[in-house]
PDB file of C-alpha atoms in Angstrom:
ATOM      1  CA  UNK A 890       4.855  -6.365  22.125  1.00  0.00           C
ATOM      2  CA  UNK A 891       6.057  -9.070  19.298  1.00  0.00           C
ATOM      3  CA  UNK A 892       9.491  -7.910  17.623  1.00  0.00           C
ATOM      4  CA  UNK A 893       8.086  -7.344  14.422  1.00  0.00           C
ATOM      5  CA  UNK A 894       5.544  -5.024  15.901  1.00  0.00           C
ATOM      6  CA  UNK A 895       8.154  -3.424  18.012  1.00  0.00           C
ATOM      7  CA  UNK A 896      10.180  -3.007  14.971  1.00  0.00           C
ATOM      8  CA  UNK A 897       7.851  -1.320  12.641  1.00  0.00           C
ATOM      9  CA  UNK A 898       6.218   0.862  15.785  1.00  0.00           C
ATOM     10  CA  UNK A 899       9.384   2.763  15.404  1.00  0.00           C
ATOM     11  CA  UNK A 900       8.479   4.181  11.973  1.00  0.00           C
ATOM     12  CA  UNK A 901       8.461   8.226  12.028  1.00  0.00           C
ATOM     13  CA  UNK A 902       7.371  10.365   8.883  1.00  0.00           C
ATOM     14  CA  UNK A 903      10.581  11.647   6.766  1.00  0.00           C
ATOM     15  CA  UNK A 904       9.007  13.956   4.061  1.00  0.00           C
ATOM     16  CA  UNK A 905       6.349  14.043   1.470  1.00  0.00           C
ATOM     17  CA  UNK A 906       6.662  15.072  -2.410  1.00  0.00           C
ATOM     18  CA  UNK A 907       4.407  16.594  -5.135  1.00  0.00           C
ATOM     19  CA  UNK A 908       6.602  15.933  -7.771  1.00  0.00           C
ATOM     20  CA  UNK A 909       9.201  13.008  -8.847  1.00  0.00           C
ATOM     21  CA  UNK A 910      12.021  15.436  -8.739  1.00  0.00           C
ATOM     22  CA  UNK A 911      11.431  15.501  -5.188  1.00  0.00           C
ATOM     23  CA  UNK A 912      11.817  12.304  -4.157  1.00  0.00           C
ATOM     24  CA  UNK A 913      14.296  11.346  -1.158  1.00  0.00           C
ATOM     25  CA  UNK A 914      18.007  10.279  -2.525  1.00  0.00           C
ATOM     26  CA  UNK A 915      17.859   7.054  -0.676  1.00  0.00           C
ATOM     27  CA  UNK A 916      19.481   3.571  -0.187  1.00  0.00           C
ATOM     28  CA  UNK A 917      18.388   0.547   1.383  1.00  0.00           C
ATOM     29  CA  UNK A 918      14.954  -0.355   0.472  1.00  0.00           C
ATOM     30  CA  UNK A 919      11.450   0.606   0.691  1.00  0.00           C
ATOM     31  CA  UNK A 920       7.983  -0.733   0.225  1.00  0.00           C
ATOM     32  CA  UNK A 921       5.051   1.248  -1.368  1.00  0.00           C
ATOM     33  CA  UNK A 922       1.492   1.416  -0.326  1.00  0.00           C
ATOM     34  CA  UNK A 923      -1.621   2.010  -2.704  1.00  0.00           C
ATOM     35  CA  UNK A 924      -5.148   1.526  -2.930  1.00  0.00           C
ATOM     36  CA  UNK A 925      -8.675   3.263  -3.686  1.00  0.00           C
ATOM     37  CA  UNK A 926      -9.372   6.436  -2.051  1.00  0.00           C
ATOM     38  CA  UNK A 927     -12.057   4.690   0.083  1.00  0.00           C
ATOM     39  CA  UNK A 928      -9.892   1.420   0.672  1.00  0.00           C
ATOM     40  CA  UNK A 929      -8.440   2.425   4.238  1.00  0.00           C
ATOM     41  CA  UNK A 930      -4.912   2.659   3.013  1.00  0.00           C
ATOM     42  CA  UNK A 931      -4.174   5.175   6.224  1.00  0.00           C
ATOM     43  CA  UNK A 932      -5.520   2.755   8.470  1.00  0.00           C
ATOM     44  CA  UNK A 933      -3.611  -0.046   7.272  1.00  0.00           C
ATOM     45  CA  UNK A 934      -0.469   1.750   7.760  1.00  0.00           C
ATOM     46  CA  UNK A 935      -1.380   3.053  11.224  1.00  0.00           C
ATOM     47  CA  UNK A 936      -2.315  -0.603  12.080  1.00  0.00           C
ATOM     48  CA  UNK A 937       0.879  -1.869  10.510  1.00  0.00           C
ATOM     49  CA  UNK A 938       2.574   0.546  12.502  1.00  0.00           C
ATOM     50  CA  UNK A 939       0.554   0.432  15.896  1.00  0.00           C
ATOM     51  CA  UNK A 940       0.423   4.387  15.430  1.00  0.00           C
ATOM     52  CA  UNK A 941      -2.758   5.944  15.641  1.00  0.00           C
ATOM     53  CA  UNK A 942      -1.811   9.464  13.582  1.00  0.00           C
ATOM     54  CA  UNK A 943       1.123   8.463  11.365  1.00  0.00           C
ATOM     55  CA  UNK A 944      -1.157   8.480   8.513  1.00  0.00           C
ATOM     56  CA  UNK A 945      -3.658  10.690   8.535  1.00  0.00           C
ATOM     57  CA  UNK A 946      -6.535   9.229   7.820  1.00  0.00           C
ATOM     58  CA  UNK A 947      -9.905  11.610   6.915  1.00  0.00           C
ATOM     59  CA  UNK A 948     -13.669  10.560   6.918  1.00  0.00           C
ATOM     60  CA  UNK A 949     -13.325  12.356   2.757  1.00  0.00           C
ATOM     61  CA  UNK A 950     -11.885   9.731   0.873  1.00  0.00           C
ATOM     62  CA  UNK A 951      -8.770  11.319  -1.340  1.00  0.00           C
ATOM     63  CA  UNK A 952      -6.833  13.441   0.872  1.00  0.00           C
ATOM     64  CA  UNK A 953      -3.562  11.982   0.439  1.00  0.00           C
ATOM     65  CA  UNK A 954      -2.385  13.889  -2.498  1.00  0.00           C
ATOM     66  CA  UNK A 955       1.126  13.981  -1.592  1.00  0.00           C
ATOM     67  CA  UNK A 956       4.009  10.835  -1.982  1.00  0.00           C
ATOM     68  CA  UNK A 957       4.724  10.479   1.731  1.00  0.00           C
ATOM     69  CA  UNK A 958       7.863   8.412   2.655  1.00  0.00           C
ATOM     70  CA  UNK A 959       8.061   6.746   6.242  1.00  0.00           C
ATOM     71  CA  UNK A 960      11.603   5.933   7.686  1.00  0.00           C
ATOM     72  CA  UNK A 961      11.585   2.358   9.482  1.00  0.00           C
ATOM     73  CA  UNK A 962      15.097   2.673   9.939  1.00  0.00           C
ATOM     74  CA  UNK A 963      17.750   4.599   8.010  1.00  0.00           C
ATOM     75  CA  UNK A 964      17.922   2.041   5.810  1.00  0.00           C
ATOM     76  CA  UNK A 965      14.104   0.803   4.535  1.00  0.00           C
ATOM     77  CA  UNK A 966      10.972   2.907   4.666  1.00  0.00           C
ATOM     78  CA  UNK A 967       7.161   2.530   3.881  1.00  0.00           C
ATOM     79  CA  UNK A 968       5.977   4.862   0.968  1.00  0.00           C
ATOM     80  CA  UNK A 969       2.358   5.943   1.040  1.00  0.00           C
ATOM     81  CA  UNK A 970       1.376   6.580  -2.305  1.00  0.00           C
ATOM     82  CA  UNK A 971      -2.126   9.112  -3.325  1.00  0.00           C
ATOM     83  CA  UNK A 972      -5.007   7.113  -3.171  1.00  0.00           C
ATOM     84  CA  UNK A 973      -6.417   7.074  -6.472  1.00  0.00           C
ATOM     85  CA  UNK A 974      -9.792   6.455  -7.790  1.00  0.00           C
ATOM     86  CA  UNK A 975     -11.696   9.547  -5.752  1.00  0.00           C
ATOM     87  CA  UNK A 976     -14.588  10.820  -8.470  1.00  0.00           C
ATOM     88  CA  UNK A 977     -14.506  14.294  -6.460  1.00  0.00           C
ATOM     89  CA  UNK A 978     -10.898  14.989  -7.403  1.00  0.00           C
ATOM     90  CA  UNK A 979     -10.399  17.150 -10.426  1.00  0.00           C
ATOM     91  CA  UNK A 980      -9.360  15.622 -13.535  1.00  0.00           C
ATOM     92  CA  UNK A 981      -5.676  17.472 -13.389  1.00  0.00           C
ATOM     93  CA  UNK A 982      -5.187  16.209 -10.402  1.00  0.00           C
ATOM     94  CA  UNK A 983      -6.067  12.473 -11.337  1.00  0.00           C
ATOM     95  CA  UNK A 984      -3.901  12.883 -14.373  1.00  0.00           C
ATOM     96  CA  UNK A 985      -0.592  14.562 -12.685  1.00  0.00           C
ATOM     97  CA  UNK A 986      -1.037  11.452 -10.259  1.00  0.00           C
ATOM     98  CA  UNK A 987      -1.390   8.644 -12.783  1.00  0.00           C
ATOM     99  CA  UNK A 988       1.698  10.196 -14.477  1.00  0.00           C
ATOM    100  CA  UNK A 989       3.436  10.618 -11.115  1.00  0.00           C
ATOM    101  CA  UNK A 990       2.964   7.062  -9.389  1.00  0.00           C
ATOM    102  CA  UNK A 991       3.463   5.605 -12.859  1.00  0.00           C
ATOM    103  CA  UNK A 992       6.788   7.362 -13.212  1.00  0.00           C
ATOM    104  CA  UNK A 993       7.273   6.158  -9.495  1.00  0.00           C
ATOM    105  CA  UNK A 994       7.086   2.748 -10.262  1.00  0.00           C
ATOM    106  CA  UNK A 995       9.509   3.097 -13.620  1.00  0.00           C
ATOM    107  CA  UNK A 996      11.953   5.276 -11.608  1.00  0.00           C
ATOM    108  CA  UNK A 997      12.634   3.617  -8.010  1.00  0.00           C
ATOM    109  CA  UNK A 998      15.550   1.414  -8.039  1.00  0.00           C
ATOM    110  CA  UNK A 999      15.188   0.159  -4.580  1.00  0.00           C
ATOM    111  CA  UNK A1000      11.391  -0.534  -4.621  1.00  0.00           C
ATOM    112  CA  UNK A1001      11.269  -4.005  -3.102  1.00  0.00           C
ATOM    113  CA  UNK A1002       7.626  -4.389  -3.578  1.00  0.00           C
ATOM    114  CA  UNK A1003       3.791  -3.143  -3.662  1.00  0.00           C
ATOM    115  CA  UNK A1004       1.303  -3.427  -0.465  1.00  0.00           C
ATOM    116  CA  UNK A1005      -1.874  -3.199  -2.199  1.00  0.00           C
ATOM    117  CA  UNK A1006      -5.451  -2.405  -0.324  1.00  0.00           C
ATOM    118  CA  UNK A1007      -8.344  -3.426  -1.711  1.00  0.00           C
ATOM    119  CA  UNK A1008     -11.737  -3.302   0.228  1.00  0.00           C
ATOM    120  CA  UNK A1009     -12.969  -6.803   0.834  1.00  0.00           C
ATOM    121  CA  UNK A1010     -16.698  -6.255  -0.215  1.00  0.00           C
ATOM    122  CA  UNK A1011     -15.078  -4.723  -3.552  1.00  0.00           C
ATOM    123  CA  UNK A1012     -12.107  -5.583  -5.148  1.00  0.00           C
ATOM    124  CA  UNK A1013     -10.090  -5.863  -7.720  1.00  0.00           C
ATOM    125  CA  UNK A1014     -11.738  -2.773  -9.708  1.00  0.00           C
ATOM    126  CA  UNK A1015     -10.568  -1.302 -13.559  1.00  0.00           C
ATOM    127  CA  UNK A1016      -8.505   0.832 -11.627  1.00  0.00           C
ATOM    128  CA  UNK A1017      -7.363  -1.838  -9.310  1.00  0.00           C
ATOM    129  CA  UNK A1018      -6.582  -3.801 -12.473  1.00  0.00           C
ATOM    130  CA  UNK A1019      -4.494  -1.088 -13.692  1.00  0.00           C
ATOM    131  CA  UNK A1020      -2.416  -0.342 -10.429  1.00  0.00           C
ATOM    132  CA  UNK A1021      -1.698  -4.463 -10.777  1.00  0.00           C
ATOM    133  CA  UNK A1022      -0.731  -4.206 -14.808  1.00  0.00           C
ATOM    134  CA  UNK A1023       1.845  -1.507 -13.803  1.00  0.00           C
ATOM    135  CA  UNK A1024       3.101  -3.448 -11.166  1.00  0.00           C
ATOM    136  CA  UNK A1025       3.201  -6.615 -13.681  1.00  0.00           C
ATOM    137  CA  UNK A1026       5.021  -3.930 -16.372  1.00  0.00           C
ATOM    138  CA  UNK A1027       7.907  -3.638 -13.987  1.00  0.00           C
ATOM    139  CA  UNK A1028       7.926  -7.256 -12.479  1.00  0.00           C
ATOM    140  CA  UNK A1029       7.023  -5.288  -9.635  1.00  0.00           C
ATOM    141  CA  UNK A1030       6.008  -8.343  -6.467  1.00  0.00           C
ATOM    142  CA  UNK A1031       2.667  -7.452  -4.636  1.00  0.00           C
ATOM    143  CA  UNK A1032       1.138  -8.457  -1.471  1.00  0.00           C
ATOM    144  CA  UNK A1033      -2.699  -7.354  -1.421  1.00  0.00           C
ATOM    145  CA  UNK A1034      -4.361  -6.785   1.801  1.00  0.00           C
ATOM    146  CA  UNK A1035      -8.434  -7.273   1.358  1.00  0.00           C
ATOM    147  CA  UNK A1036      -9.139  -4.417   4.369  1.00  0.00           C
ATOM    148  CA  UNK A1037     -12.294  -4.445   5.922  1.00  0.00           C
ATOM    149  CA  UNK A1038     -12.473  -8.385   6.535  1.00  0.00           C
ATOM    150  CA  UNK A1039     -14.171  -7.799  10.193  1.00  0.00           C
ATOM    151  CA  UNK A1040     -17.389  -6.119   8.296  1.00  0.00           C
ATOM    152  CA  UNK A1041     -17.718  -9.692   6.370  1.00  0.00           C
ATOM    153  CA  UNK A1042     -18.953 -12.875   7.882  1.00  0.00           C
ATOM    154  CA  UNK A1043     -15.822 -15.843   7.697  1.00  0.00           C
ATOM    155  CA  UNK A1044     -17.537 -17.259   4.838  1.00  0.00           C
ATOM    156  CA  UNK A1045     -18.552 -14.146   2.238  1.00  0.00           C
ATOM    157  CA  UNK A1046     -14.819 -13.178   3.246  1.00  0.00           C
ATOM    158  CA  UNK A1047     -13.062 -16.567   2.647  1.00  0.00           C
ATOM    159  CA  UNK A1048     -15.396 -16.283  -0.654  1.00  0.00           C
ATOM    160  CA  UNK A1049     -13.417 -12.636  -1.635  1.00  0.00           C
ATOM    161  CA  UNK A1050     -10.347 -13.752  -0.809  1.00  0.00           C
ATOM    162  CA  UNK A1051     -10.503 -16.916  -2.668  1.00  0.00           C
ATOM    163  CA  UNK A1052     -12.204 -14.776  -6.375  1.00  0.00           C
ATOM    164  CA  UNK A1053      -9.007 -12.511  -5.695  1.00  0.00           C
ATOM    165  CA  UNK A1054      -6.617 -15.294  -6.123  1.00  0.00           C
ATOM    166  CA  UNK A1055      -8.024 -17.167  -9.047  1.00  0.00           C
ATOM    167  CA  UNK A1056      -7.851 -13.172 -10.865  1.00  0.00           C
ATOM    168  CA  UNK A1057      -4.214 -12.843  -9.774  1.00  0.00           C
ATOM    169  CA  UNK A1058      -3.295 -15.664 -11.581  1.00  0.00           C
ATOM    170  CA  UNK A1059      -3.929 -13.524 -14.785  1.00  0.00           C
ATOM    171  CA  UNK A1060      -0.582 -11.463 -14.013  1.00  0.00           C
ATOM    172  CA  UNK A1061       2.773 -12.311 -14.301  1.00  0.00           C
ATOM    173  CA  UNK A1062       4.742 -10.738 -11.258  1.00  0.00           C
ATOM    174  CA  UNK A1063       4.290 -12.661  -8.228  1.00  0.00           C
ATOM    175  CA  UNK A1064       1.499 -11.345  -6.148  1.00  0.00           C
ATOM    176  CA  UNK A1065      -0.075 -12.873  -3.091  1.00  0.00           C
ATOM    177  CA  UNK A1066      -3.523 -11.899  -0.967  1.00  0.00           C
ATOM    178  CA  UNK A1067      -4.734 -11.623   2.254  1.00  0.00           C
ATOM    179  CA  UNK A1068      -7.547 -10.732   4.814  1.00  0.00           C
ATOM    180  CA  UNK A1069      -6.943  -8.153   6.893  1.00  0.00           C
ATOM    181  CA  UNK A1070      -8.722  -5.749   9.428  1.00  0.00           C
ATOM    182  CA  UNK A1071      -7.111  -2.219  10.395  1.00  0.00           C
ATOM    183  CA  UNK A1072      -9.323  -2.761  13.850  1.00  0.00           C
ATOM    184  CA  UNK A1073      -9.788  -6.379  14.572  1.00  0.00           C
ATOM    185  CA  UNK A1074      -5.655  -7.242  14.777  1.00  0.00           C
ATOM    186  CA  UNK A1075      -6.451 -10.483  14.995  1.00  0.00           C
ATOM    187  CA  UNK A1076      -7.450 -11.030  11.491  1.00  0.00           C
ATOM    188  CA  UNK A1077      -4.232 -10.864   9.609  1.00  0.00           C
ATOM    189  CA  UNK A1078      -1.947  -8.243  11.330  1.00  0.00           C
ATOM    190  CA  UNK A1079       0.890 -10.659  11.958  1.00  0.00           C
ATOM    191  CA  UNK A1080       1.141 -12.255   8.025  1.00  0.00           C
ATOM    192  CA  UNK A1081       1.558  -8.582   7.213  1.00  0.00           C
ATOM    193  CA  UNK A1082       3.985  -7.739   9.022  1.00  0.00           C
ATOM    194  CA  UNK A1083       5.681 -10.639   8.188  1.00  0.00           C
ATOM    195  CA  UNK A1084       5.472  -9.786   4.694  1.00  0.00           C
ATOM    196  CA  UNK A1085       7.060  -6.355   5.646  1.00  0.00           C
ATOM    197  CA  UNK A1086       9.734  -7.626   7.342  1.00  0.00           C
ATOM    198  CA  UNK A1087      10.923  -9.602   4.731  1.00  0.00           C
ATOM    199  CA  UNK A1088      10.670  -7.109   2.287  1.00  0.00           C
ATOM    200  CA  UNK A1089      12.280  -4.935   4.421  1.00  0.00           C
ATOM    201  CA  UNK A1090      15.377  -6.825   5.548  1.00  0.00           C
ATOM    202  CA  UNK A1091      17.568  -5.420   8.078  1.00  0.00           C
ATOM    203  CA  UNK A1092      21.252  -5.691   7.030  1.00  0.00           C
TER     204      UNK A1092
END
């Protein structure tokens, strides 16, 4: 097992919140995780994590409808975020979490950055757009992870990677893309987890 996956296979679930108010009073830093309902945010953090149930992950897209906050170590944690984008949700739902994860972003001092999924055979939708013009509000850095990549030949994927890249240079905040695959860990695992552990730093 490489250090950085030994590192972040230590990651255990602190708590989860509904509402800002409820937020954990912490230092250090932490990274946030968000995506489409359908984008396999859960699976991407399991990979990430080499944890099979730290994230639940659902065959019904939208089931993460809490803020849940991960604990690497006691001082930087991985934040999943609701998924957003789910048509089956109810609109007062989809409104309380625009205004929460927008309020999120505004509100966390020690945010250090934004691991963004998008699927690989669809990205960068309106509502992909808007996650990134938040981000871009708050100078808020993001690292996007096109999930899926194994379900795409080399070359439609290279193809998706490279249309994400020419859009991202459209936004202001620093933002950078990659393939990656929740089941084949060959195809982009470690460039993750380098990203993490960067943004993560270990005083």
């Amino acid at each position: 097992m490489s250090n950085l996956i030994q590192r972040f296979h230590a990651t255990k679930f602190l708590t989860s919140a509904n509402q800002l108010n409820q937020l954990p009073e912490t230092e250090g830093h932490e990274v946030a995780f968000a995506g489409r309902s359908n984008a396999g945010k859960s699976s991407a953090l399991n990979a990430l994590t080499s944890q099979s149930t730290l994230a639940r992950t659902s065959k019904t897209p939208g089931r993460t409808q809490l803020i849940n906050y991960f604990e690497v170590d006691p001082q930087n944690f991985l934040v999943d975020l609701p998924g957003y984008g789910y048509a089956k949700v109810p609109e007062r739902i989809r409104l309380h979490w625009q205004s929460v994860i927008q309020g999120y972003f505004e509100t966390r001092k020690n945010l250090t950055g934004l691991i963004m999924m998008m699927d690989v055979r669809h990205p960068m939708t309106v509502l992909d757009e808007q996650m990134l013009r938040w981000c871009e509000s708050q100078d808020l850095r993001v690292h996007i992870l096109l999930t899926k990549a194994d379900k795409l030949k080399r070359g439609p994927a290279k193809s998706a990677l490279f249309k994400v890249e020419e859009a991202l240079k459209e936004f202001a905040m620093p933002a950078t893309v990659q393939l990656f695959s929740a089941t084949d860990h060959t195809i982009g695992l470690q460039d993750a987890l380098k990203i993490l552990n960067e943004w993560l730093p270990r005083d």
